[in-house]
Amino acid sequence: MIHRIGKKKYKCFAFDLESHNDSESIALKQTSMWLGCFLDENSRIDDPCSYLYSIDELLDRLEKESTPIRHHNEKIPIKNVAVWIYNFSFEWSFILPVLIQKGFKFKEKIDVDDEYVYNSVSTKTCSSVWCAQIKFHKKSGIVNFRDLAKIFGGGLGKVAKAFNLPTQKGEIDYTLNRLHNHVITQEEKEYCFNDTRIIIDILLAMVQRNDKEFFNAVSMATYSMKKMIKTGWPRSTKPFKEFRKIYPELSQEETDFLRKGVGGGITYAPSRWQFKDIKQSLLHIDAHQMHPSQAYYKLFPYGQGEYFEGKPPMAKICACRIRISYDDVRLHSVISLIGQDFTQDHELIVWDFEIPTMKKVYVNLQIEYIDGYAYNMRPLPWRKYYALNYDERLKARKNGDDFNVLYYKLLNNSSYGKLLEKPHTQVYANIINDDGVIDSQVIDKPMDEIEISAKYTYIPVGSCIPAYSRVMLIETALKFGWEKICYFDTDSIFVLHDKETQRIWETEINKMDYLGGWALEEIITRAQFTAPKRYKTESNGITTIKAGGINFNKYKEEKVDDLLTKEARIVSEEEREEMIDKYQIPYDEINIVSSKFKVQRAFRCKGGTIIVFQEKEMNVQKKYQGIYQKNIGNGS
């Protein structure tokens, strides 16, 4: 498969590896690769060339592919190589130690005459690695690693299903000790091949769509932003230039001011319901794509802001620094105030359109206007981008096209984050530290290279979108009655279900299946909300548990294995996996207030990464102790 990235042609491949993850490797804190697949669209499952057995073999293959020999009368061969990997940070932790051992050096910008160099775009600890480049010789091309998970997240199996690709049943035993004279089985090879082949099939699907932006982007945010701007200026050959005419880079002073007012979605349980075991019916309603809806319907700032002191001017949209005091809280509409039941002389920065909602939820609210920035306002030039994507998603859902349902949802939901991106003032030069573990040396950029904003940054719009969403969430909740709201989750409301709230749902809430509309997710019969992103509900006898960072698969595995042991049953691995998938955790079996669970964690070690199970403890955070004692401590 050959495709352009930028202006250059690349040969496209996929790679995946299996590594030592047994108890001996964990004890030694050392691992390595024992099997890998390096494929293009023509690779076959029975071809020995599809398989590699060490990182050295991978690098030899990449060196060969990126340094082709041109024979007489042949066209100039393509020497640039692109390798897609799912969750690249894992594989990079295995590749980098061998690169450094072979004498490769970090170089931020690789030039045509460089040799034995590499660079990457990553976090300091390499917990996320978006991409990396290596170059072997002066005459070699660039080897470009890309992380497919940064565009299509959620797990390779989920993405494969969305693409209508076959997924594997069962797994190979990752904990088996293969360190000593292990003979790799055909089953293990086929498992690795099939996982890697999914990546190739996804790339082929994107080639078929003739989607150039996909191959140029390193994340869904970048990918969506490029498409969004082209929608805003469809006739322009330089849409980014047009974007910057209307949404210019702002001064450092204005930027710093606006950043203090940036917030996300509201996710919290009002204190009157937090921790309580709610044994009555609740409505769970969801907004259809909350952030894209605001971007489609509302007016937004543009241009440079005009500084003002005191109250904001009329007929403008204003970011205001205010000093507030209040005596009590009905619902929180400002994230930074969550947990403060009263306050005095508290400074914060909000948009002026948030203030009317604040007056409804903060009791005896007093506001002193200090200063701010005022902007002219207009609809977003690319607003129809959100409607077009939503229309396509509706068509896909009607046609049973799971890929496009996922694809257009990701495009809409990823489209605004780049507007808030901070400039990159440091370079993370990935290294192997003294313990043999992947890490980074932090290099500060020269002052003359540091910019105020990243490429697409325009904070006024990026900040307004979630602010509008918060207002929409709270204003919708207030229709039901603030005292009946049990929990918020960004674009969801959990509200007590009675005749009055049912009437409001039926008569006052927009239920159109479109941007700006709401849908009834479920009617819940029992629930408990203990912290942001931590709750459990029961509906139609089925328990749903959300506990940020905790995956209950290990718990379900143990329960199924206990059941099989108790019943003295022997089942195939496929049957066991099916039982685990279908196992329903009883509502009262999981304590989401205070308990311990085994969760998967990536453990960096010499040679790469080991996946281990560690205990994660859930408990009552210090800031919630008073609420817990009030709502639960007295047995209520």
XYZ file of C-alpha atoms in Angstrom:
636
model
C 0.000 0.000 0.000
C 1.400 3.365 -1.041
C -0.055 6.663 0.135
C 1.017 10.276 0.468
C 1.716 11.830 3.847
C 2.113 15.507 3.110
C 3.780 15.728 -0.273
C 5.820 12.531 -0.002
C 4.849 8.983 -0.869
C 5.120 6.338 1.841
C 4.967 2.566 1.840
C 2.406 1.692 4.513
C 2.679 -1.162 7.012
C 1.195 -2.297 10.317
C 3.068 -3.738 13.293
C 2.133 -5.440 16.538
C 4.172 -7.376 19.076
C 3.711 -9.885 21.884
C 5.997 -9.621 24.902
C 7.048 -11.564 27.983
C 4.537 -10.893 30.738
C 5.029 -13.888 33.033
C 5.749 -13.984 36.764
C 9.498 -14.436 36.188
C 9.673 -11.331 33.971
C 7.654 -9.377 36.527
C 10.010 -10.469 39.316
C 13.081 -9.551 37.231
C 11.452 -6.263 36.120
C 12.624 -7.009 32.620
C 10.859 -7.927 29.399
C 11.329 -8.245 25.651
C 9.451 -9.122 22.493
C 8.982 -12.810 21.611
C 6.732 -12.477 18.550
C 5.652 -9.734 16.194
C 3.903 -9.178 12.873
C 4.989 -6.688 10.216
C 2.389 -6.606 7.450
C 1.208 -4.840 4.351
C -1.966 -5.569 2.401
C -0.313 -8.485 0.558
C 1.024 -10.298 3.636
C -0.267 -13.827 4.202
C -0.832 -15.684 7.437
C 1.245 -18.659 6.194
C 4.188 -16.548 4.987
C 7.209 -16.694 7.338
C 8.092 -13.132 6.254
C 4.991 -11.878 8.074
C 6.572 -12.716 11.435
C 9.422 -11.218 13.445
C 10.933 -12.453 16.694
C 12.902 -9.481 18.029
C 13.123 -5.695 17.761
C 16.474 -6.190 16.000
C 14.648 -8.033 13.216
C 12.085 -5.233 13.010
C 14.812 -2.595 12.653
C 16.608 -4.692 10.029
C 13.372 -4.877 8.060
C 12.755 -1.141 8.384
C 16.323 -0.384 7.319
C 15.848 -2.537 4.230
C 12.471 -0.984 3.353
C 13.746 2.588 3.812
C 17.035 2.032 1.954
C 15.947 0.298 -1.254
C 18.452 -0.509 -3.984
C 17.569 0.912 -7.380
C 18.285 -1.468 -10.232
C 18.952 -0.529 -13.870
C 15.929 0.828 -15.787
C 13.780 0.847 -12.637
C 11.748 3.799 -11.420
C 13.066 5.637 -8.392
C 11.914 3.445 -5.510
C 9.826 4.802 -2.649
C 12.022 4.901 0.418
C 9.759 6.515 3.019
C 7.998 4.057 5.311
C 4.902 4.601 7.483
C 4.112 2.069 10.207
C 0.755 2.143 12.003
C 0.555 0.654 15.476
C -2.362 0.522 17.907
C -1.342 2.026 21.289
C 2.110 2.958 20.048
C 3.455 3.978 23.480
C 3.628 0.269 24.375
C 5.660 -0.749 21.294
C 7.856 2.372 21.501
C 9.026 1.299 24.971
C 10.452 -1.850 23.313
C 11.829 -0.154 20.183
C 13.663 2.781 21.797
C 16.108 0.760 23.979
C 17.318 -1.149 20.924
C 17.597 2.031 18.849
C 19.802 3.647 21.488
C 21.845 0.472 21.847
C 22.519 0.647 18.094
C 23.807 4.211 18.416
C 20.774 6.237 17.356
C 20.662 9.813 18.700
C 17.719 12.115 19.345
C 17.349 15.009 16.868
C 14.350 17.316 17.027
C 14.324 18.051 13.299
C 15.685 15.347 11.024
C 17.473 16.605 7.905
C 18.035 14.815 4.621
C 21.723 14.090 5.354
C 21.186 12.807 8.899
C 21.803 9.199 9.836
C 21.075 7.069 12.905
C 18.669 9.627 14.380
C 15.182 9.530 15.854
C 12.571 11.846 17.333
C 9.043 11.614 18.668
C 6.004 13.538 19.871
C 5.219 12.278 23.358
C 4.532 13.081 26.977
C 7.534 13.212 29.298
C 6.996 9.676 30.622
C 5.991 8.382 27.177
C 2.614 7.357 28.565
C 1.343 8.753 25.264
C 3.362 8.727 22.058
C 1.589 10.200 19.057
C 4.293 9.508 16.496
C 8.000 8.899 16.044
C 10.513 9.078 13.206
C 13.770 7.255 12.609
C 16.360 7.526 9.844
C 19.066 4.955 9.248
C 21.477 6.334 6.619
C 22.029 9.503 4.621
C 20.432 7.843 1.597
C 17.606 6.289 3.611
C 14.072 7.576 3.728
C 12.128 8.434 6.862
C 10.454 5.717 8.915
C 7.320 7.283 10.371
C 5.497 5.517 13.225
C 1.860 6.509 13.809
C -0.556 5.565 16.611
C -3.909 4.523 15.167
C -5.438 4.656 18.662
C -4.991 8.445 18.671
C -7.521 8.626 15.834
C -9.775 5.641 16.493
C -9.699 5.101 20.254
C -11.683 2.740 22.451
C -9.790 -0.487 21.795
C -8.874 -2.339 18.611
C -11.730 -4.826 19.019
C -14.332 -2.059 19.245
C -12.882 -0.268 16.223
C -12.773 -3.540 14.236
C -16.456 -4.141 14.956
C -17.268 -0.613 13.811
C -15.429 -1.310 10.543
C -17.384 -4.587 10.303
C -14.108 -6.500 10.451
C -13.868 -9.991 11.979
C -12.614 -9.979 15.574
C -10.893 -12.752 17.442
C -12.485 -14.929 20.078
C -10.414 -15.848 23.086
C -6.856 -14.756 23.805
C -3.426 -16.261 23.994
C -2.112 -16.751 27.517
C -0.141 -13.571 28.206
C 1.087 -14.868 31.570
C 2.637 -18.069 30.193
C 6.403 -18.249 30.772
C 7.976 -18.287 27.300
C 11.469 -17.301 28.423
C 13.089 -20.733 28.159
C 13.037 -22.702 24.900
C 9.429 -21.889 24.102
C 8.280 -23.143 20.700
C 5.892 -20.593 19.220
C 2.641 -22.263 18.201
C 0.637 -21.718 15.044
C -2.233 -20.490 17.230
C 0.009 -17.763 18.714
C 1.169 -16.695 15.250
C -2.360 -16.547 13.899
C -3.533 -14.514 16.887
C -0.799 -11.910 16.360
C -1.373 -11.861 12.589
C -5.130 -11.356 12.896
C -4.705 -8.465 15.343
C -2.222 -6.754 13.026
C -4.323 -7.437 9.939
C -7.164 -5.398 11.483
C -4.903 -2.321 11.292
C -4.205 -2.966 7.595
C -7.912 -3.384 6.868
C -8.656 -0.061 8.588
C -5.976 1.659 6.477
C -7.446 0.111 3.311
C -10.892 1.366 4.299
C -9.518 4.898 4.684
C -7.749 4.642 1.300
C -11.071 3.597 -0.226
C -12.666 6.722 1.260
C -9.943 8.792 -0.460
C -9.474 10.604 2.837
C -6.187 12.500 2.589
C -6.595 14.183 5.969
C -6.555 10.826 7.758
C -3.028 10.057 6.574
C -1.774 13.556 7.408
C -3.184 13.680 10.946
C -1.585 12.272 14.104
C -4.736 12.587 16.240
C -8.495 12.768 15.806
C -8.389 16.374 17.064
C -5.988 17.428 14.282
C -7.892 15.342 11.745
C -11.243 16.906 12.634
C -9.811 20.438 12.810
C -8.430 20.213 9.265
C -11.785 19.023 7.939
C -13.672 21.629 9.962
C -11.694 24.580 8.615
C -12.106 23.365 5.039
C -15.866 23.279 5.613
C -15.737 26.886 6.803
C -13.841 28.106 3.734
C -14.604 25.557 0.982
C -13.423 27.733 -1.912
C -10.161 28.808 -0.343
C -6.889 27.143 -1.278
C -5.491 28.339 2.054
C -8.328 27.899 4.578
C -6.015 28.206 7.583
C -5.006 31.688 6.437
C -8.700 32.633 6.238
C -9.238 31.162 9.703
C -6.497 33.353 11.161
C -7.949 36.505 9.574
C -11.094 36.130 11.693
C -9.592 34.305 14.683
C -6.145 35.896 15.156
C -3.448 35.058 17.664
C -4.040 37.075 20.817
C -1.589 38.904 23.065
C 0.077 37.125 25.977
C -1.883 39.249 28.470
C -5.238 38.488 26.852
C -4.346 34.793 26.500
C -3.353 34.458 30.166
C -6.586 36.163 31.247
C -8.793 33.891 29.133
C -7.035 30.671 30.173
C -8.107 31.267 33.771
C -11.728 30.983 32.660
C -11.435 27.747 30.683
C -13.491 24.857 32.054
C -14.872 21.527 30.900
C -18.133 19.745 31.548
C -19.996 19.565 34.853
C -19.686 16.134 36.460
C -20.830 15.900 40.058
C -23.542 14.742 42.451
C -25.363 17.489 44.389
C -24.549 17.026 48.067
C -28.170 16.337 49.042
C -28.016 13.042 47.064
C -24.314 12.141 47.141
C -23.566 8.676 48.643
C -27.244 7.926 49.274
C -28.675 4.603 48.080
C -31.537 6.011 46.017
C -34.248 3.365 45.920
C -36.681 5.150 43.662
C -37.148 5.710 39.975
C -34.845 8.107 38.084
C -34.862 9.491 34.558
C -31.493 9.371 32.818
C -31.486 11.764 29.860
C -28.642 12.538 27.450
C -28.093 15.527 25.183
C -27.345 14.768 21.547
C -23.705 15.858 21.129
C -23.773 18.715 23.630
C -20.626 20.617 22.564
C -21.293 20.362 18.790
C -24.870 21.527 19.422
C -23.634 24.733 21.059
C -21.110 25.291 18.272
C -23.888 24.927 15.700
C -26.551 27.163 17.251
C -24.807 29.875 19.282
C -22.926 33.105 18.554
C -19.200 33.200 19.281
C -16.415 35.762 19.752
C -14.084 36.704 16.933
C -11.201 39.108 16.439
C -9.167 40.827 19.136
C -10.792 41.488 22.499
C -11.340 45.016 23.792
C -10.251 45.426 27.414
C -12.789 47.021 29.764
C -13.122 47.792 33.469
C -16.291 47.442 35.510
C -19.482 46.086 33.968
C -19.287 44.510 30.486
C -20.452 46.620 27.518
C -23.768 45.881 25.800
C -24.102 44.094 22.431
C -20.814 42.259 22.947
C -19.848 38.825 24.236
C -17.574 39.301 27.223
C -15.142 37.349 29.362
C -15.575 38.910 32.813
C -13.433 38.842 35.924
C -15.895 39.007 38.820
C -15.786 38.820 42.605
C -18.707 36.873 44.063
C -20.297 35.954 47.385
C -23.254 33.628 48.022
C -24.954 31.951 51.000
C -26.039 28.577 49.612
C -26.140 26.435 46.476
C -29.053 24.897 44.616
C -26.934 23.473 41.790
C -23.385 24.307 40.742
C -22.987 25.894 37.306
C -19.300 26.851 37.764
C -16.854 23.949 38.045
C -14.348 25.737 40.291
C -17.102 26.345 42.872
C -18.138 22.691 43.228
C -17.704 21.726 46.873
C -18.152 25.295 48.143
C -21.611 25.555 49.722
C -21.005 29.241 50.428
C -18.243 31.706 49.662
C -17.227 35.321 50.127
C -15.178 37.571 47.832
C -14.208 34.742 45.507
C -12.643 35.848 42.199
C -13.268 33.951 38.988
C -13.520 34.510 35.249
C -16.745 33.616 33.448
C -18.506 34.509 30.207
C -21.281 37.052 30.612
C -23.925 34.610 29.332
C -23.162 32.319 32.302
C -24.168 34.957 34.868
C -28.002 34.743 34.477
C -27.794 30.995 35.195
C -25.502 31.616 38.170
C -28.137 33.935 39.657
C -30.661 31.078 39.556
C -28.505 28.505 41.359
C -26.391 30.469 43.875
C -28.511 31.814 46.751
C -28.144 35.554 47.491
C -25.464 35.864 44.819
C -23.597 39.165 44.947
C -21.399 40.128 42.006
C -18.724 42.802 41.722
C -17.532 43.329 38.133
C -13.789 43.954 37.967
C -12.653 43.874 34.318
C -12.587 41.723 31.202
C -12.393 41.503 27.421
C -15.290 42.253 25.068
C -15.640 40.726 21.596
C -17.832 41.112 18.579
C -19.848 37.954 17.934
C -21.097 35.929 14.994
C -21.968 32.321 14.085
C -18.997 30.056 13.424
C -18.107 29.950 9.692
C -17.824 26.158 9.936
C -21.066 25.631 11.887
C -22.594 23.461 9.153
C -19.709 20.999 9.691
C -21.511 19.749 12.811
C -24.858 19.392 11.040
C -23.328 17.583 8.062
C -21.596 15.104 10.363
C -24.763 14.565 12.386
C -26.791 14.015 9.200
C -24.273 11.430 8.015
C -24.366 9.738 11.413
C -28.167 9.472 11.255
C -27.913 7.899 7.780
C -25.275 5.470 9.028
C -27.402 4.446 12.001
C -30.381 3.860 9.699
C -28.230 1.701 7.396
C -26.609 -0.264 10.230
C -23.208 1.199 9.300
C -21.382 1.021 12.642
C -18.175 2.523 11.286
C -19.762 5.757 10.112
C -21.800 5.991 13.320
C -18.478 5.976 15.220
C -16.590 8.035 12.627
C -18.956 11.016 12.482
C -19.411 11.034 16.242
C -15.626 11.231 16.696
C -15.334 14.014 14.114
C -17.896 16.181 15.902
C -16.715 15.505 19.451
C -13.029 16.085 18.619
C -13.456 19.327 16.746
C -12.949 22.030 19.366
C -10.062 20.927 21.621
C -7.366 22.294 19.320
C -8.777 25.799 19.841
C -7.563 25.559 23.455
C -4.174 23.955 22.791
C -1.213 25.423 24.637
C 2.018 26.196 22.772
C 4.812 23.675 23.092
C 7.611 25.339 25.057
C 9.613 22.171 25.697
C 10.874 19.228 23.722
C 10.811 15.751 25.251
C 13.843 13.865 24.023
C 12.984 10.235 24.744
C 15.822 8.374 26.467
C 16.495 5.240 28.489
C 17.298 6.225 32.067
C 19.801 4.656 34.461
C 17.249 2.000 35.457
C 16.843 0.949 31.834
C 13.350 2.463 31.649
C 11.965 4.741 28.943
C 11.834 8.397 30.004
C 12.568 11.844 28.560
C 15.153 14.555 28.872
C 13.354 17.916 28.953
C 14.812 20.501 26.576
C 13.533 24.076 26.847
C 12.972 25.748 23.508
C 14.888 29.000 22.867
C 12.848 32.073 23.803
C 12.772 33.298 20.199
C 11.102 30.020 19.127
C 8.366 30.046 21.779
C 4.981 31.217 20.532
C 1.995 32.470 22.511
C -0.385 30.041 20.826
C -0.340 26.676 19.117
C -1.331 26.436 15.451
C -5.128 26.493 15.858
C -5.445 28.214 19.244
C -8.240 30.739 19.655
C -9.293 30.545 23.304
C -12.457 32.707 23.134
C -14.255 30.137 20.952
C -12.655 27.111 22.620
C -13.698 28.391 26.048
C -17.219 29.466 25.034
C -18.264 26.061 23.666
C -18.107 24.174 27.012
C -19.434 27.269 28.822
C -22.537 27.248 26.618
C -22.837 23.495 27.306
C -22.753 24.053 31.063
C -25.488 26.670 30.784
C -27.627 24.351 28.647
C -27.138 21.483 31.116
C -28.112 23.519 34.188
C -31.004 25.357 32.523
C -32.457 22.023 31.387
C -32.019 20.570 34.879
C -33.786 23.550 36.460
C -36.923 22.787 34.454
C -37.290 19.561 36.451
C -36.651 21.284 39.790
C -33.193 21.693 41.271
C -33.990 19.617 44.375
C -34.723 16.550 42.188
C -31.376 16.472 40.368
C -29.206 13.560 41.565
C -26.193 13.661 39.228
C -24.643 15.413 36.214
C -22.211 13.849 33.756
C -21.180 16.491 31.165
C -24.138 15.931 28.824
C -26.331 13.726 31.041
C -28.842 14.451 33.788
C -30.095 11.942 36.368
C -33.343 13.231 37.892
C -35.950 11.742 40.228
C -38.798 10.245 38.209
C -42.314 11.184 39.278
C -45.482 12.459 37.608
C -44.194 16.023 37.491
C -40.760 15.234 36.017
C -42.419 12.856 33.534
C -44.763 15.674 32.483
C -41.832 18.064 32.064
C -39.932 15.484 30.032
C -42.913 14.963 27.733
C -43.897 18.621 27.288
C -40.934 20.943 27.894
C -37.794 19.134 26.717
C -36.652 19.097 23.083
C -36.658 15.391 22.131
C -35.725 15.873 18.473
C -33.069 13.406 17.328
C -30.781 16.193 16.204
C -28.311 18.723 17.505
C -29.827 20.463 20.519
C -32.166 17.581 21.319
C -32.319 15.196 24.275
C -32.959 11.453 24.497
C -34.216 9.231 27.297
C -31.321 6.873 27.938
C -33.113 4.723 30.525
C -35.417 4.693 33.522
C -33.402 3.653 36.564
C -34.918 1.829 39.530
C -32.000 2.228 41.940
C -28.807 4.293 42.014
C -25.884 5.575 44.048
C -23.604 8.478 43.101
C -20.445 8.836 45.201
C -18.021 11.027 43.212
C -17.466 12.384 39.694
C -17.417 9.439 37.252
C -18.174 7.006 40.073
C -21.689 5.631 40.347
C -23.835 2.526 39.937
C -27.365 2.146 38.629
C -29.894 -0.634 38.160
C -32.365 -0.734 35.290
C -34.496 -3.713 34.242
C -32.444 -5.917 36.539
C -29.154 -4.937 34.850
C -26.470 -3.196 36.887
C -24.256 -0.512 35.337
C -21.135 0.468 37.261
C -18.946 3.456 36.432
C -15.802 3.848 38.476
C -13.227 6.021 36.708
C -10.096 3.995 35.977
C -11.477 0.666 37.199
C -12.211 -2.125 34.726
C -14.258 -4.888 36.308
C -13.155 -7.593 33.833
C -10.723 -9.155 36.317
C -13.470 -9.232 38.936
C -15.843 -10.919 36.454
C -13.141 -13.432 35.469
C -12.649 -14.435 39.094
C -16.400 -14.806 39.631
C -16.813 -16.997 36.538
C -13.804 -19.154 37.465
C -15.180 -19.584 40.996
C -18.515 -20.655 39.511
C -16.867 -23.191 37.186
C -14.800 -24.607 40.060
C -17.846 -24.851 42.310
C -19.821 -26.676 39.614
C -16.789 -28.791 38.586
C -17.325 -27.774 34.953
C -14.716 -27.742 32.211
C -15.408 -25.390 29.298
C -13.445 -24.205 26.279
C -11.651 -20.860 26.370
C -14.245 -19.424 23.970
C -17.110 -20.544 26.226
C -15.351 -19.072 29.263
C -14.876 -15.728 27.475
C -18.559 -15.710 26.545
C -19.547 -16.404 30.173
C -17.335 -13.534 31.375
C -18.832 -11.194 28.784
C -22.390 -12.066 29.842
C -21.765 -12.086 33.592
C -23.979 -9.539 35.327
C -22.599 -8.077 38.550
C -25.384 -7.855 41.157
C -26.059 -4.300 42.336
C -25.239 -4.973 45.995
C -22.081 -6.944 45.210
C -19.944 -3.883 44.441
C -19.238 -1.238 47.064
C -18.407 1.981 45.209
C -17.931 3.978 48.409
C -14.977 2.133 49.922
C -13.426 -1.047 48.480
C -10.429 -2.497 46.628
C -10.243 -3.923 43.114
C -7.566 -5.421 40.896
C -6.924 -3.290 37.828
C -4.533 -3.532 34.906
C -1.559 -1.196 34.982
C 1.274 -0.678 32.521
C 4.565 -1.047 34.385
C 7.650 0.368 32.648
C 10.719 -1.794 33.095
C 14.004 -2.698 31.450
C 13.349 -3.643 27.836
C 9.796 -2.358 27.565
C 6.481 -2.581 29.399
C 4.846 -5.259 31.537
C 1.106 -5.371 32.185
C 0.389 -6.202 35.823
C -2.651 -6.307 38.067
C -2.525 -3.917 40.983
C -4.963 -3.098 43.724
C -6.840 0.161 43.350
C -8.674 1.436 46.389
C -11.869 3.439 46.268
C -12.598 5.497 49.350
C -14.286 8.691 50.468
C -12.132 11.661 49.502
C -11.301 14.129 52.251
C -13.378 16.911 50.677
C -16.466 14.663 50.748
C -16.094 13.373 54.335
C -18.618 15.845 55.751
C -21.228 14.985 53.116
C -20.660 11.264 53.683
C -21.175 11.579 57.439
C -24.326 13.638 56.923
C -25.899 11.366 54.287
C -24.620 7.917 55.302
C -22.941 8.179 58.686
C -26.266 8.513 60.473
C -27.691 5.526 58.611
C -29.900 7.524 56.249
